[in-house]
């Protein structure tokens, strides 16, 4: 993948199921050609753990490139720049876990949760199950639990994920991230993205976000807009619309209740923003929600300039 001076960077936002800090992306959908027509890196709002069953290619971590094949797994912290690229003419078979580390650790091991989370988020890596069998086997076990969906499977998956995080923390004791993370000037943005992803349902003011990042409101607005390609309030509304789409798609709750649950103070504000982003009303969208992820994706990107 070519490195470009003004390359696009994409922020991919995931919403966890209610009360379940583990999201599994499994099945045939994830057997594909990775990286086709993509020449930019992306990052997520949660820890990403991937397992490669088959295929060959390159994992790009910041400015580093690593070769992978079947039997490799990845551990990629939130906000870590990366992408996966299959070799030309090949298909790679992956499955992925996204984990809300803080929530899961606070639920499962109250003492030392912050320290364990720090270790987990200290390095992005690509490793083999052959060399790290305990981690590799646990990852595949969680996928099978999520695939089989036996009674109490979510509780079992959470328990296995907690074990997985502890083992990852042990492995990461001596490591630290280098250039896999966005440049230091974007740290306030990363902090605000993390906060927005977990507090979008609350009343949010730009002044408060700037204070949390320890910078002035005007400077916060400037760097946020420069890197995200939109103002902070526009981004907050898009995150809220993403959440609303999820509720509309999987519940029969009243649209007015969903609007309030997702952080909109009035239904008229919700309806106006929903139509702006989705192009139709919430009620119309609920009847035909196909391909909304792709429609929303265009709103979630930042721009990274080499050397900043």
PDB file of C-alpha atoms in Angstrom:
ATOM      1  CA  UNK A   1       0.000   0.000   0.000  1.00  0.00           C
ATOM      2  CA  UNK A   2       1.443   3.301  -1.039  1.00  0.00           C
ATOM      3  CA  UNK A   3       2.154   5.939   1.593  1.00  0.00           C
ATOM      4  CA  UNK A   4       0.755   9.319   0.652  1.00  0.00           C
ATOM      5  CA  UNK A   5       1.520  12.718   2.130  1.00  0.00           C
ATOM      6  CA  UNK A   6      -2.146  13.662   2.467  1.00  0.00           C
ATOM      7  CA  UNK A   7      -3.637  10.200   2.836  1.00  0.00           C
ATOM      8  CA  UNK A   8      -7.155   9.678   4.079  1.00  0.00           C
ATOM      9  CA  UNK A   9      -7.622   7.908   7.383  1.00  0.00           C
ATOM     10  CA  UNK A  10     -10.964   6.330   8.170  1.00  0.00           C
ATOM     11  CA  UNK A  11     -12.607   6.094  11.590  1.00  0.00           C
ATOM     12  CA  UNK A  12     -14.812   2.993  11.801  1.00  0.00           C
ATOM     13  CA  UNK A  13     -17.286   3.235  14.618  1.00  0.00           C
ATOM     14  CA  UNK A  14     -18.873   0.115  16.131  1.00  0.00           C
ATOM     15  CA  UNK A  15     -21.776   0.019  18.579  1.00  0.00           C
ATOM     16  CA  UNK A  16     -21.766  -2.832  21.086  1.00  0.00           C
ATOM     17  CA  UNK A  17     -24.894  -4.880  21.783  1.00  0.00           C
ATOM     18  CA  UNK A  18     -26.668  -3.791  24.969  1.00  0.00           C
ATOM     19  CA  UNK A  19     -24.850  -5.018  28.108  1.00  0.00           C
ATOM     20  CA  UNK A  20     -22.467  -7.168  26.042  1.00  0.00           C
ATOM     21  CA  UNK A  21     -18.939  -5.691  25.684  1.00  0.00           C
ATOM     22  CA  UNK A  22     -17.984  -8.199  22.947  1.00  0.00           C
ATOM     23  CA  UNK A  23     -18.992  -8.008  19.276  1.00  0.00           C
ATOM     24  CA  UNK A  24     -18.140 -10.873  16.885  1.00  0.00           C
ATOM     25  CA  UNK A  25     -17.917 -10.496  13.115  1.00  0.00           C
ATOM     26  CA  UNK A  26     -18.074 -14.078  11.875  1.00  0.00           C
ATOM     27  CA  UNK A  27     -19.165 -16.078   8.867  1.00  0.00           C
ATOM     28  CA  UNK A  28     -18.605 -16.253   5.121  1.00  0.00           C
ATOM     29  CA  UNK A  29     -18.857 -12.468   4.733  1.00  0.00           C
ATOM     30  CA  UNK A  30     -15.342 -12.153   6.137  1.00  0.00           C
ATOM     31  CA  UNK A  31     -13.842 -14.507   3.566  1.00  0.00           C
ATOM     32  CA  UNK A  32     -12.882 -11.982   0.922  1.00  0.00           C
ATOM     33  CA  UNK A  33     -10.197 -10.012  -0.874  1.00  0.00           C
ATOM     34  CA  UNK A  34      -9.006  -7.513   1.716  1.00  0.00           C
ATOM     35  CA  UNK A  35      -7.718  -4.100   0.757  1.00  0.00           C
ATOM     36  CA  UNK A  36      -9.081  -4.047  -2.785  1.00  0.00           C
ATOM     37  CA  UNK A  37      -9.267  -0.428  -4.014  1.00  0.00           C
ATOM     38  CA  UNK A  38      -8.310   0.818  -0.531  1.00  0.00           C
ATOM     39  CA  UNK A  39      -5.136   2.892  -0.174  1.00  0.00           C
ATOM     40  CA  UNK A  40      -5.703   4.294   3.306  1.00  0.00           C
ATOM     41  CA  UNK A  41      -5.497   3.204   6.926  1.00  0.00           C
ATOM     42  CA  UNK A  42      -8.346   3.094   9.425  1.00  0.00           C
ATOM     43  CA  UNK A  43      -8.890   2.842  13.157  1.00  0.00           C
ATOM     44  CA  UNK A  44     -11.686   1.694  15.468  1.00  0.00           C
ATOM     45  CA  UNK A  45     -13.242   2.839  18.715  1.00  0.00           C
ATOM     46  CA  UNK A  46     -12.709  -0.594  20.337  1.00  0.00           C
ATOM     47  CA  UNK A  47      -9.979  -3.200  20.635  1.00  0.00           C
ATOM     48  CA  UNK A  48      -9.957  -5.371  17.502  1.00  0.00           C
ATOM     49  CA  UNK A  49      -8.843  -9.009  17.632  1.00  0.00           C
ATOM     50  CA  UNK A  50      -8.667 -10.857  14.327  1.00  0.00           C
ATOM     51  CA  UNK A  51      -7.942 -14.474  13.406  1.00  0.00           C
ATOM     52  CA  UNK A  52      -6.792 -15.546   9.937  1.00  0.00           C
ATOM     53  CA  UNK A  53      -7.910 -19.069   8.995  1.00  0.00           C
ATOM     54  CA  UNK A  54      -6.590 -19.010   5.441  1.00  0.00           C
ATOM     55  CA  UNK A  55      -4.970 -16.725   2.892  1.00  0.00           C
ATOM     56  CA  UNK A  56      -1.815 -14.653   2.585  1.00  0.00           C
ATOM     57  CA  UNK A  57      -1.216 -10.942   2.620  1.00  0.00           C
ATOM     58  CA  UNK A  58       0.108  -7.943   4.505  1.00  0.00           C
ATOM     59  CA  UNK A  59      -1.032  -6.331   7.738  1.00  0.00           C
ATOM     60  CA  UNK A  60      -0.134  -2.639   7.775  1.00  0.00           C
ATOM     61  CA  UNK A  61       0.362  -1.159  11.255  1.00  0.00           C
ATOM     62  CA  UNK A  62       1.098   2.542  10.939  1.00  0.00           C
ATOM     63  CA  UNK A  63       4.282   2.662   8.870  1.00  0.00           C
ATOM     64  CA  UNK A  64       5.117  -0.984   9.553  1.00  0.00           C
ATOM     65  CA  UNK A  65       4.196  -3.900   7.285  1.00  0.00           C
ATOM     66  CA  UNK A  66       3.930  -7.523   8.415  1.00  0.00           C
ATOM     67  CA  UNK A  67       3.200 -10.659   6.407  1.00  0.00           C
ATOM     68  CA  UNK A  68       0.378 -12.955   7.497  1.00  0.00           C
ATOM     69  CA  UNK A  69      -1.055 -16.324   6.529  1.00  0.00           C
ATOM     70  CA  UNK A  70      -3.445 -18.859   8.035  1.00  0.00           C
ATOM     71  CA  UNK A  71      -2.908 -19.388  11.763  1.00  0.00           C
ATOM     72  CA  UNK A  72      -1.988 -15.763  12.520  1.00  0.00           C
ATOM     73  CA  UNK A  73      -3.987 -13.507  14.842  1.00  0.00           C
ATOM     74  CA  UNK A  74      -3.964  -9.758  15.415  1.00  0.00           C
ATOM     75  CA  UNK A  75      -4.476  -7.634  18.521  1.00  0.00           C
ATOM     76  CA  UNK A  76      -5.071  -3.990  17.591  1.00  0.00           C
ATOM     77  CA  UNK A  77      -5.883  -1.360  20.257  1.00  0.00           C
ATOM     78  CA  UNK A  78      -8.436   1.413  19.762  1.00  0.00           C
ATOM     79  CA  UNK A  79      -7.260   4.327  17.592  1.00  0.00           C
ATOM     80  CA  UNK A  80      -4.368   2.300  16.139  1.00  0.00           C
ATOM     81  CA  UNK A  81      -3.863   2.896  12.413  1.00  0.00           C
ATOM     82  CA  UNK A  82      -3.976  -0.304  10.349  1.00  0.00           C
ATOM     83  CA  UNK A  83      -5.356  -2.162   7.364  1.00  0.00           C
ATOM     84  CA  UNK A  84      -5.258  -5.688   5.934  1.00  0.00           C
ATOM     85  CA  UNK A  85      -4.308  -6.332   2.310  1.00  0.00           C
ATOM     86  CA  UNK A  86      -4.657  -9.728   0.625  1.00  0.00           C
ATOM     87  CA  UNK A  87      -1.984 -10.702  -1.900  1.00  0.00           C
ATOM     88  CA  UNK A  88      -3.095 -10.083  -5.513  1.00  0.00           C
ATOM     89  CA  UNK A  89      -5.341 -12.846  -6.791  1.00  0.00           C
ATOM     90  CA  UNK A  90      -5.912 -14.361  -3.322  1.00  0.00           C
ATOM     91  CA  UNK A  91      -8.775 -14.494  -0.845  1.00  0.00           C
ATOM     92  CA  UNK A  92      -8.238 -14.290   2.919  1.00  0.00           C
ATOM     93  CA  UNK A  93     -10.540 -15.803   5.522  1.00  0.00           C
ATOM     94  CA  UNK A  94     -10.688 -13.780   8.752  1.00  0.00           C
ATOM     95  CA  UNK A  95     -13.039 -13.380  11.686  1.00  0.00           C
ATOM     96  CA  UNK A  96     -12.983 -10.498  14.150  1.00  0.00           C
ATOM     97  CA  UNK A  97     -13.814  -9.628  17.741  1.00  0.00           C
ATOM     98  CA  UNK A  98     -14.345  -6.091  18.960  1.00  0.00           C
ATOM     99  CA  UNK A  99     -14.004  -5.698  22.706  1.00  0.00           C
ATOM    100  CA  UNK A 100     -14.916  -2.844  25.031  1.00  0.00           C
ATOM    101  CA  UNK A 101     -11.880  -3.467  27.228  1.00  0.00           C
ATOM    102  CA  UNK A 102     -12.699  -1.094  30.086  1.00  0.00           C
ATOM    103  CA  UNK A 103     -16.270  -2.313  30.488  1.00  0.00           C
ATOM    104  CA  UNK A 104     -15.357  -5.993  30.308  1.00  0.00           C
ATOM    105  CA  UNK A 105     -12.472  -5.701  32.770  1.00  0.00           C
ATOM    106  CA  UNK A 106     -14.528  -3.635  35.213  1.00  0.00           C
ATOM    107  CA  UNK A 107     -17.201  -6.336  35.132  1.00  0.00           C
ATOM    108  CA  UNK A 108     -14.830  -9.276  35.517  1.00  0.00           C
ATOM    109  CA  UNK A 109     -11.810  -8.128  37.544  1.00  0.00           C
ATOM    110  CA  UNK A 110     -12.448  -4.995  39.550  1.00  0.00           C
ATOM    111  CA  UNK A 111      -8.959  -4.824  41.034  1.00  0.00           C
ATOM    112  CA  UNK A 112      -6.219  -3.862  38.622  1.00  0.00           C
ATOM    113  CA  UNK A 113      -8.564  -3.314  35.669  1.00  0.00           C
ATOM    114  CA  UNK A 114      -6.928  -0.016  34.694  1.00  0.00           C
ATOM    115  CA  UNK A 115      -3.433  -1.512  34.766  1.00  0.00           C
ATOM    116  CA  UNK A 116      -4.495  -4.529  32.704  1.00  0.00           C
ATOM    117  CA  UNK A 117      -6.220  -2.272  30.153  1.00  0.00           C
ATOM    118  CA  UNK A 118      -3.063  -0.181  29.853  1.00  0.00           C
ATOM    119  CA  UNK A 119      -1.012  -3.273  29.027  1.00  0.00           C
ATOM    120  CA  UNK A 120      -3.545  -4.483  26.465  1.00  0.00           C
ATOM    121  CA  UNK A 121      -3.575  -1.113  24.712  1.00  0.00           C
ATOM    122  CA  UNK A 122       0.208  -0.749  24.748  1.00  0.00           C
ATOM    123  CA  UNK A 123       0.959  -2.539  21.474  1.00  0.00           C
ATOM    124  CA  UNK A 124      -0.602  -3.703  18.244  1.00  0.00           C
ATOM    125  CA  UNK A 125       0.716  -7.053  17.097  1.00  0.00           C
ATOM    126  CA  UNK A 126       0.495  -9.907  14.617  1.00  0.00           C
ATOM    127  CA  UNK A 127       1.344 -13.328  16.087  1.00  0.00           C
ATOM    128  CA  UNK A 128       0.886 -17.020  15.339  1.00  0.00           C
ATOM    129  CA  UNK A 129      -1.228 -19.464  17.283  1.00  0.00           C
ATOM    130  CA  UNK A 130       1.654 -21.942  17.010  1.00  0.00           C
ATOM    131  CA  UNK A 131       3.846 -19.647  19.111  1.00  0.00           C
ATOM    132  CA  UNK A 132       1.015 -18.417  21.355  1.00  0.00           C
ATOM    133  CA  UNK A 133      -1.423 -21.362  21.558  1.00  0.00           C
ATOM    134  CA  UNK A 134      -3.336 -20.180  24.621  1.00  0.00           C
ATOM    135  CA  UNK A 135      -4.344 -16.875  23.004  1.00  0.00           C
ATOM    136  CA  UNK A 136      -5.046 -18.373  19.583  1.00  0.00           C
ATOM    137  CA  UNK A 137      -7.189 -21.181  20.974  1.00  0.00           C
ATOM    138  CA  UNK A 138      -9.184 -18.799  23.156  1.00  0.00           C
ATOM    139  CA  UNK A 139      -9.916 -16.515  20.203  1.00  0.00           C
ATOM    140  CA  UNK A 140     -11.227 -19.422  18.138  1.00  0.00           C
ATOM    141  CA  UNK A 141     -13.200 -20.708  21.123  1.00  0.00           C
ATOM    142  CA  UNK A 142     -15.026 -17.376  21.438  1.00  0.00           C
ATOM    143  CA  UNK A 143     -15.905 -17.456  17.746  1.00  0.00           C
ATOM    144  CA  UNK A 144     -17.385 -20.930  18.136  1.00  0.00           C
ATOM    145  CA  UNK A 145     -19.377 -19.878  21.181  1.00  0.00           C
ATOM    146  CA  UNK A 146     -20.822 -16.952  19.239  1.00  0.00           C
ATOM    147  CA  UNK A 147     -21.478 -19.188  16.251  1.00  0.00           C
ATOM    148  CA  UNK A 148     -23.271 -21.974  18.126  1.00  0.00           C
ATOM    149  CA  UNK A 149     -25.369 -19.659  20.319  1.00  0.00           C
ATOM    150  CA  UNK A 150     -26.147 -22.233  22.981  1.00  0.00           C
ATOM    151  CA  UNK A 151     -27.984 -21.290  26.166  1.00  0.00           C
ATOM    152  CA  UNK A 152     -26.140 -18.536  28.087  1.00  0.00           C
ATOM    153  CA  UNK A 153     -23.631 -18.220  25.255  1.00  0.00           C
ATOM    154  CA  UNK A 154     -23.118 -14.487  25.759  1.00  0.00           C
ATOM    155  CA  UNK A 155     -22.142 -15.019  29.389  1.00  0.00           C
ATOM    156  CA  UNK A 156     -19.720 -17.737  28.309  1.00  0.00           C
ATOM    157  CA  UNK A 157     -18.260 -15.486  25.598  1.00  0.00           C
ATOM    158  CA  UNK A 158     -17.755 -12.658  28.100  1.00  0.00           C
ATOM    159  CA  UNK A 159     -15.971 -15.016  30.505  1.00  0.00           C
ATOM    160  CA  UNK A 160     -13.693 -16.330  27.755  1.00  0.00           C
ATOM    161  CA  UNK A 161     -13.009 -12.786  26.536  1.00  0.00           C
ATOM    162  CA  UNK A 162     -11.931 -11.754  30.026  1.00  0.00           C
ATOM    163  CA  UNK A 163      -9.470 -14.655  30.104  1.00  0.00           C
ATOM    164  CA  UNK A 164      -8.249 -13.647  26.650  1.00  0.00           C
ATOM    165  CA  UNK A 165      -7.585 -10.061  27.762  1.00  0.00           C
ATOM    166  CA  UNK A 166      -5.597 -11.207  30.777  1.00  0.00           C
ATOM    167  CA  UNK A 167      -3.401 -13.418  28.594  1.00  0.00           C
ATOM    168  CA  UNK A 168      -2.867 -10.588  26.118  1.00  0.00           C
ATOM    169  CA  UNK A 169      -1.871  -8.288  28.991  1.00  0.00           C
ATOM    170  CA  UNK A 170       0.736 -10.837  30.112  1.00  0.00           C
ATOM    171  CA  UNK A 171       2.197 -10.991  26.607  1.00  0.00           C
ATOM    172  CA  UNK A 172       2.314  -7.184  26.290  1.00  0.00           C
ATOM    173  CA  UNK A 173       4.238  -6.487  29.484  1.00  0.00           C
ATOM    174  CA  UNK A 174       7.399  -5.362  27.723  1.00  0.00           C
ATOM    175  CA  UNK A 175       5.940  -3.651  24.669  1.00  0.00           C
ATOM    176  CA  UNK A 176       4.966  -0.089  23.770  1.00  0.00           C
ATOM    177  CA  UNK A 177       3.395   1.403  20.666  1.00  0.00           C
ATOM    178  CA  UNK A 178       5.641   3.336  18.299  1.00  0.00           C
ATOM    179  CA  UNK A 179       4.340   4.887  15.068  1.00  0.00           C
ATOM    180  CA  UNK A 180       1.205   2.768  14.864  1.00  0.00           C
ATOM    181  CA  UNK A 181      -0.836   5.468  16.555  1.00  0.00           C
ATOM    182  CA  UNK A 182      -1.958   8.725  14.934  1.00  0.00           C
ATOM    183  CA  UNK A 183       0.456  11.665  15.413  1.00  0.00           C
ATOM    184  CA  UNK A 184       0.501  13.280  18.831  1.00  0.00           C
ATOM    185  CA  UNK A 185      -1.293  16.398  17.569  1.00  0.00           C
ATOM    186  CA  UNK A 186      -4.412  14.259  17.049  1.00  0.00           C
ATOM    187  CA  UNK A 187      -4.452  12.906  20.619  1.00  0.00           C
ATOM    188  CA  UNK A 188      -7.168  15.388  21.704  1.00  0.00           C
ATOM    189  CA  UNK A 189      -9.307  14.146  18.832  1.00  0.00           C
ATOM    190  CA  UNK A 190      -8.800  10.520  19.841  1.00  0.00           C
ATOM    191  CA  UNK A 191      -9.725  11.376  23.431  1.00  0.00           C
ATOM    192  CA  UNK A 192     -12.883  13.140  22.311  1.00  0.00           C
ATOM    193  CA  UNK A 193     -13.843  10.292  19.956  1.00  0.00           C
ATOM    194  CA  UNK A 194     -13.547   7.830  22.819  1.00  0.00           C
ATOM    195  CA  UNK A 195     -15.677  10.033  25.041  1.00  0.00           C
ATOM    196  CA  UNK A 196     -18.322  10.665  22.381  1.00  0.00           C
ATOM    197  CA  UNK A 197     -18.613   6.949  21.603  1.00  0.00           C
ATOM    198  CA  UNK A 198     -19.666   6.197  25.192  1.00  0.00           C
ATOM    199  CA  UNK A 199     -21.532   9.437  26.062  1.00  0.00           C
ATOM    200  CA  UNK A 200     -23.318  10.327  22.821  1.00  0.00           C
ATOM    201  CA  UNK A 201     -26.668   9.810  24.593  1.00  0.00           C
ATOM    202  CA  UNK A 202     -25.833  12.556  27.114  1.00  0.00           C
ATOM    203  CA  UNK A 203     -26.066  16.325  26.603  1.00  0.00           C
ATOM    204  CA  UNK A 204     -22.697  17.150  25.036  1.00  0.00           C
ATOM    205  CA  UNK A 205     -21.213  20.608  24.655  1.00  0.00           C
ATOM    206  CA  UNK A 206     -18.116  21.415  22.635  1.00  0.00           C
ATOM    207  CA  UNK A 207     -16.790  23.509  25.502  1.00  0.00           C
ATOM    208  CA  UNK A 208     -16.910  20.462  27.783  1.00  0.00           C
ATOM    209  CA  UNK A 209     -15.115  18.237  25.236  1.00  0.00           C
ATOM    210  CA  UNK A 210     -12.392  20.857  24.854  1.00  0.00           C
ATOM    211  CA  UNK A 211     -11.944  21.047  28.632  1.00  0.00           C
ATOM    212  CA  UNK A 212     -11.529  17.277  28.827  1.00  0.00           C
ATOM    213  CA  UNK A 213      -8.765  17.552  26.210  1.00  0.00           C
ATOM    214  CA  UNK A 214      -7.146  20.465  28.118  1.00  0.00           C
ATOM    215  CA  UNK A 215      -7.252  22.837  25.149  1.00  0.00           C
ATOM    216  CA  UNK A 216      -9.314  25.900  24.281  1.00  0.00           C
ATOM    217  CA  UNK A 217     -12.678  25.488  22.587  1.00  0.00           C
ATOM    218  CA  UNK A 218     -11.554  27.401  19.492  1.00  0.00           C
ATOM    219  CA  UNK A 219      -8.419  25.257  19.102  1.00  0.00           C
ATOM    220  CA  UNK A 220     -10.413  22.083  19.675  1.00  0.00           C
ATOM    221  CA  UNK A 221     -12.912  23.062  16.961  1.00  0.00           C
ATOM    222  CA  UNK A 222     -10.069  23.896  14.585  1.00  0.00           C
ATOM    223  CA  UNK A 223      -8.108  20.652  14.899  1.00  0.00           C
ATOM    224  CA  UNK A 224     -11.240  18.494  15.075  1.00  0.00           C
ATOM    225  CA  UNK A 225     -12.578  19.977  11.838  1.00  0.00           C
ATOM    226  CA  UNK A 226      -9.173  19.747  10.158  1.00  0.00           C
ATOM    227  CA  UNK A 227      -8.743  16.035  10.881  1.00  0.00           C
ATOM    228  CA  UNK A 228     -12.336  14.822  10.831  1.00  0.00           C
ATOM    229  CA  UNK A 229     -13.500  16.836   7.847  1.00  0.00           C
ATOM    230  CA  UNK A 230     -16.516  18.036   9.870  1.00  0.00           C
ATOM    231  CA  UNK A 231     -17.295  19.942  13.043  1.00  0.00           C
ATOM    232  CA  UNK A 232     -17.545  18.140  16.401  1.00  0.00           C
ATOM    233  CA  UNK A 233     -21.315  18.619  16.724  1.00  0.00           C
ATOM    234  CA  UNK A 234     -21.880  17.224  13.233  1.00  0.00           C
ATOM    235  CA  UNK A 235     -19.852  14.163  14.191  1.00  0.00           C
ATOM    236  CA  UNK A 236     -21.777  13.733  17.459  1.00  0.00           C
ATOM    237  CA  UNK A 237     -25.044  13.796  15.533  1.00  0.00           C
ATOM    238  CA  UNK A 238     -23.747  11.173  13.094  1.00  0.00           C
ATOM    239  CA  UNK A 239     -22.796   8.861  15.980  1.00  0.00           C
ATOM    240  CA  UNK A 240     -26.263   9.391  17.407  1.00  0.00           C
ATOM    241  CA  UNK A 241     -27.859   8.602  14.045  1.00  0.00           C
ATOM    242  CA  UNK A 242     -25.778   5.408  13.817  1.00  0.00           C
ATOM    243  CA  UNK A 243     -27.124   4.349  17.202  1.00  0.00           C
ATOM    244  CA  UNK A 244     -30.674   5.264  16.206  1.00  0.00           C
ATOM    245  CA  UNK A 245     -30.364   3.159  13.047  1.00  0.00           C
ATOM    246  CA  UNK A 246     -29.360   0.208  15.194  1.00  0.00           C
ATOM    247  CA  UNK A 247     -32.407   0.592  17.444  1.00  0.00           C
ATOM    248  CA  UNK A 248     -34.728   1.143  14.483  1.00  0.00           C
ATOM    249  CA  UNK A 249     -33.389  -1.964  12.808  1.00  0.00           C
ATOM    250  CA  UNK A 250     -33.663  -4.378  15.723  1.00  0.00           C
ATOM    251  CA  UNK A 251     -36.493  -3.061  17.933  1.00  0.00           C
ATOM    252  CA  UNK A 252     -40.104  -1.977  17.646  1.00  0.00           C
ATOM    253  CA  UNK A 253     -39.625   0.892  20.083  1.00  0.00           C
ATOM    254  CA  UNK A 254     -41.351   4.191  19.410  1.00  0.00           C
ATOM    255  CA  UNK A 255     -39.228   6.477  17.255  1.00  0.00           C
ATOM    256  CA  UNK A 256     -39.677   9.301  19.755  1.00  0.00           C
ATOM    257  CA  UNK A 257     -38.248   7.076  22.505  1.00  0.00           C
ATOM    258  CA  UNK A 258     -35.298   6.116  20.300  1.00  0.00           C
ATOM    259  CA  UNK A 259     -34.592   9.772  19.579  1.00  0.00           C
ATOM    260  CA  UNK A 260     -34.394  10.547  23.300  1.00  0.00           C
ATOM    261  CA  UNK A 261     -32.314   7.427  24.030  1.00  0.00           C
ATOM    262  CA  UNK A 262     -29.767   8.480  21.404  1.00  0.00           C
ATOM    263  CA  UNK A 263     -29.231  11.952  22.825  1.00  0.00           C
ATOM    264  CA  UNK A 264     -31.583  14.191  20.839  1.00  0.00           C
ATOM    265  CA  UNK A 265     -33.389  16.713  23.034  1.00  0.00           C
ATOM    266  CA  UNK A 266     -36.365  17.075  20.678  1.00  0.00           C
ATOM    267  CA  UNK A 267     -37.929  14.859  18.044  1.00  0.00           C
ATOM    268  CA  UNK A 268     -37.769  17.638  15.460  1.00  0.00           C
ATOM    269  CA  UNK A 269     -33.983  17.873  15.903  1.00  0.00           C
ATOM    270  CA  UNK A 270     -33.677  14.109  15.564  1.00  0.00           C
ATOM    271  CA  UNK A 271     -35.881  13.993  12.472  1.00  0.00           C
ATOM    272  CA  UNK A 272     -34.014  16.852  10.797  1.00  0.00           C
ATOM    273  CA  UNK A 273     -30.593  15.318  11.438  1.00  0.00           C
ATOM    274  CA  UNK A 274     -31.743  11.832  10.443  1.00  0.00           C
ATOM    275  CA  UNK A 275     -33.040  13.088   7.101  1.00  0.00           C
ATOM    276  CA  UNK A 276     -29.846  15.082   6.556  1.00  0.00           C
ATOM    277  CA  UNK A 277     -27.646  12.006   7.048  1.00  0.00           C
ATOM    278  CA  UNK A 278     -29.836   9.216   5.683  1.00  0.00           C
ATOM    279  CA  UNK A 279     -31.774  11.115   3.042  1.00  0.00           C
ATOM    280  CA  UNK A 280     -35.177   9.879   4.285  1.00  0.00           C
ATOM    281  CA  UNK A 281     -37.263  10.032   7.448  1.00  0.00           C
ATOM    282  CA  UNK A 282     -36.689   7.577  10.341  1.00  0.00           C
ATOM    283  CA  UNK A 283     -40.023   5.910   9.658  1.00  0.00           C
ATOM    284  CA  UNK A 284     -39.244   5.478   5.941  1.00  0.00           C
ATOM    285  CA  UNK A 285     -35.786   4.143   6.743  1.00  0.00           C
ATOM    286  CA  UNK A 286     -37.147   1.635   9.248  1.00  0.00           C
ATOM    287  CA  UNK A 287     -39.105  -0.016   6.436  1.00  0.00           C
ATOM    288  CA  UNK A 288     -36.001  -0.407   4.233  1.00  0.00           C
ATOM    289  CA  UNK A 289     -32.700  -0.257   6.160  1.00  0.00           C
ATOM    290  CA  UNK A 290     -30.520  -1.982   3.536  1.00  0.00           C
ATOM    291  CA  UNK A 291     -26.915  -0.822   3.081  1.00  0.00           C
ATOM    292  CA  UNK A 292     -27.082   1.941   5.676  1.00  0.00           C
ATOM    293  CA  UNK A 293     -23.574   1.107   6.902  1.00  0.00           C
ATOM    294  CA  UNK A 294     -22.133   2.124   3.539  1.00  0.00           C
ATOM    295  CA  UNK A 295     -24.192   5.297   3.512  1.00  0.00           C
ATOM    296  CA  UNK A 296     -22.909   6.272   6.931  1.00  0.00           C
ATOM    297  CA  UNK A 297     -19.323   5.281   6.204  1.00  0.00           C
ATOM    298  CA  UNK A 298     -18.756   8.316   4.005  1.00  0.00           C
ATOM    299  CA  UNK A 299     -19.239  10.547   7.046  1.00  0.00           C
ATOM    300  CA  UNK A 300     -16.553   8.889   9.165  1.00  0.00           C
ATOM    301  CA  UNK A 301     -13.085   9.819   8.017  1.00  0.00           C
ATOM    302  CA  UNK A 302     -10.231  12.023   9.066  1.00  0.00           C
ATOM    303  CA  UNK A 303      -7.281  13.310   7.099  1.00  0.00           C
ATOM    304  CA  UNK A 304      -3.725  12.670   8.191  1.00  0.00           C
ATOM    305  CA  UNK A 305      -0.866  14.728   6.878  1.00  0.00           C
ATOM    306  CA  UNK A 306       2.576  13.137   6.876  1.00  0.00           C
ATOM    307  CA  UNK A 307       4.978  14.713   9.333  1.00  0.00           C
ATOM    308  CA  UNK A 308       2.423  16.521  11.488  1.00  0.00           C
TER     309      UNK A 308
END
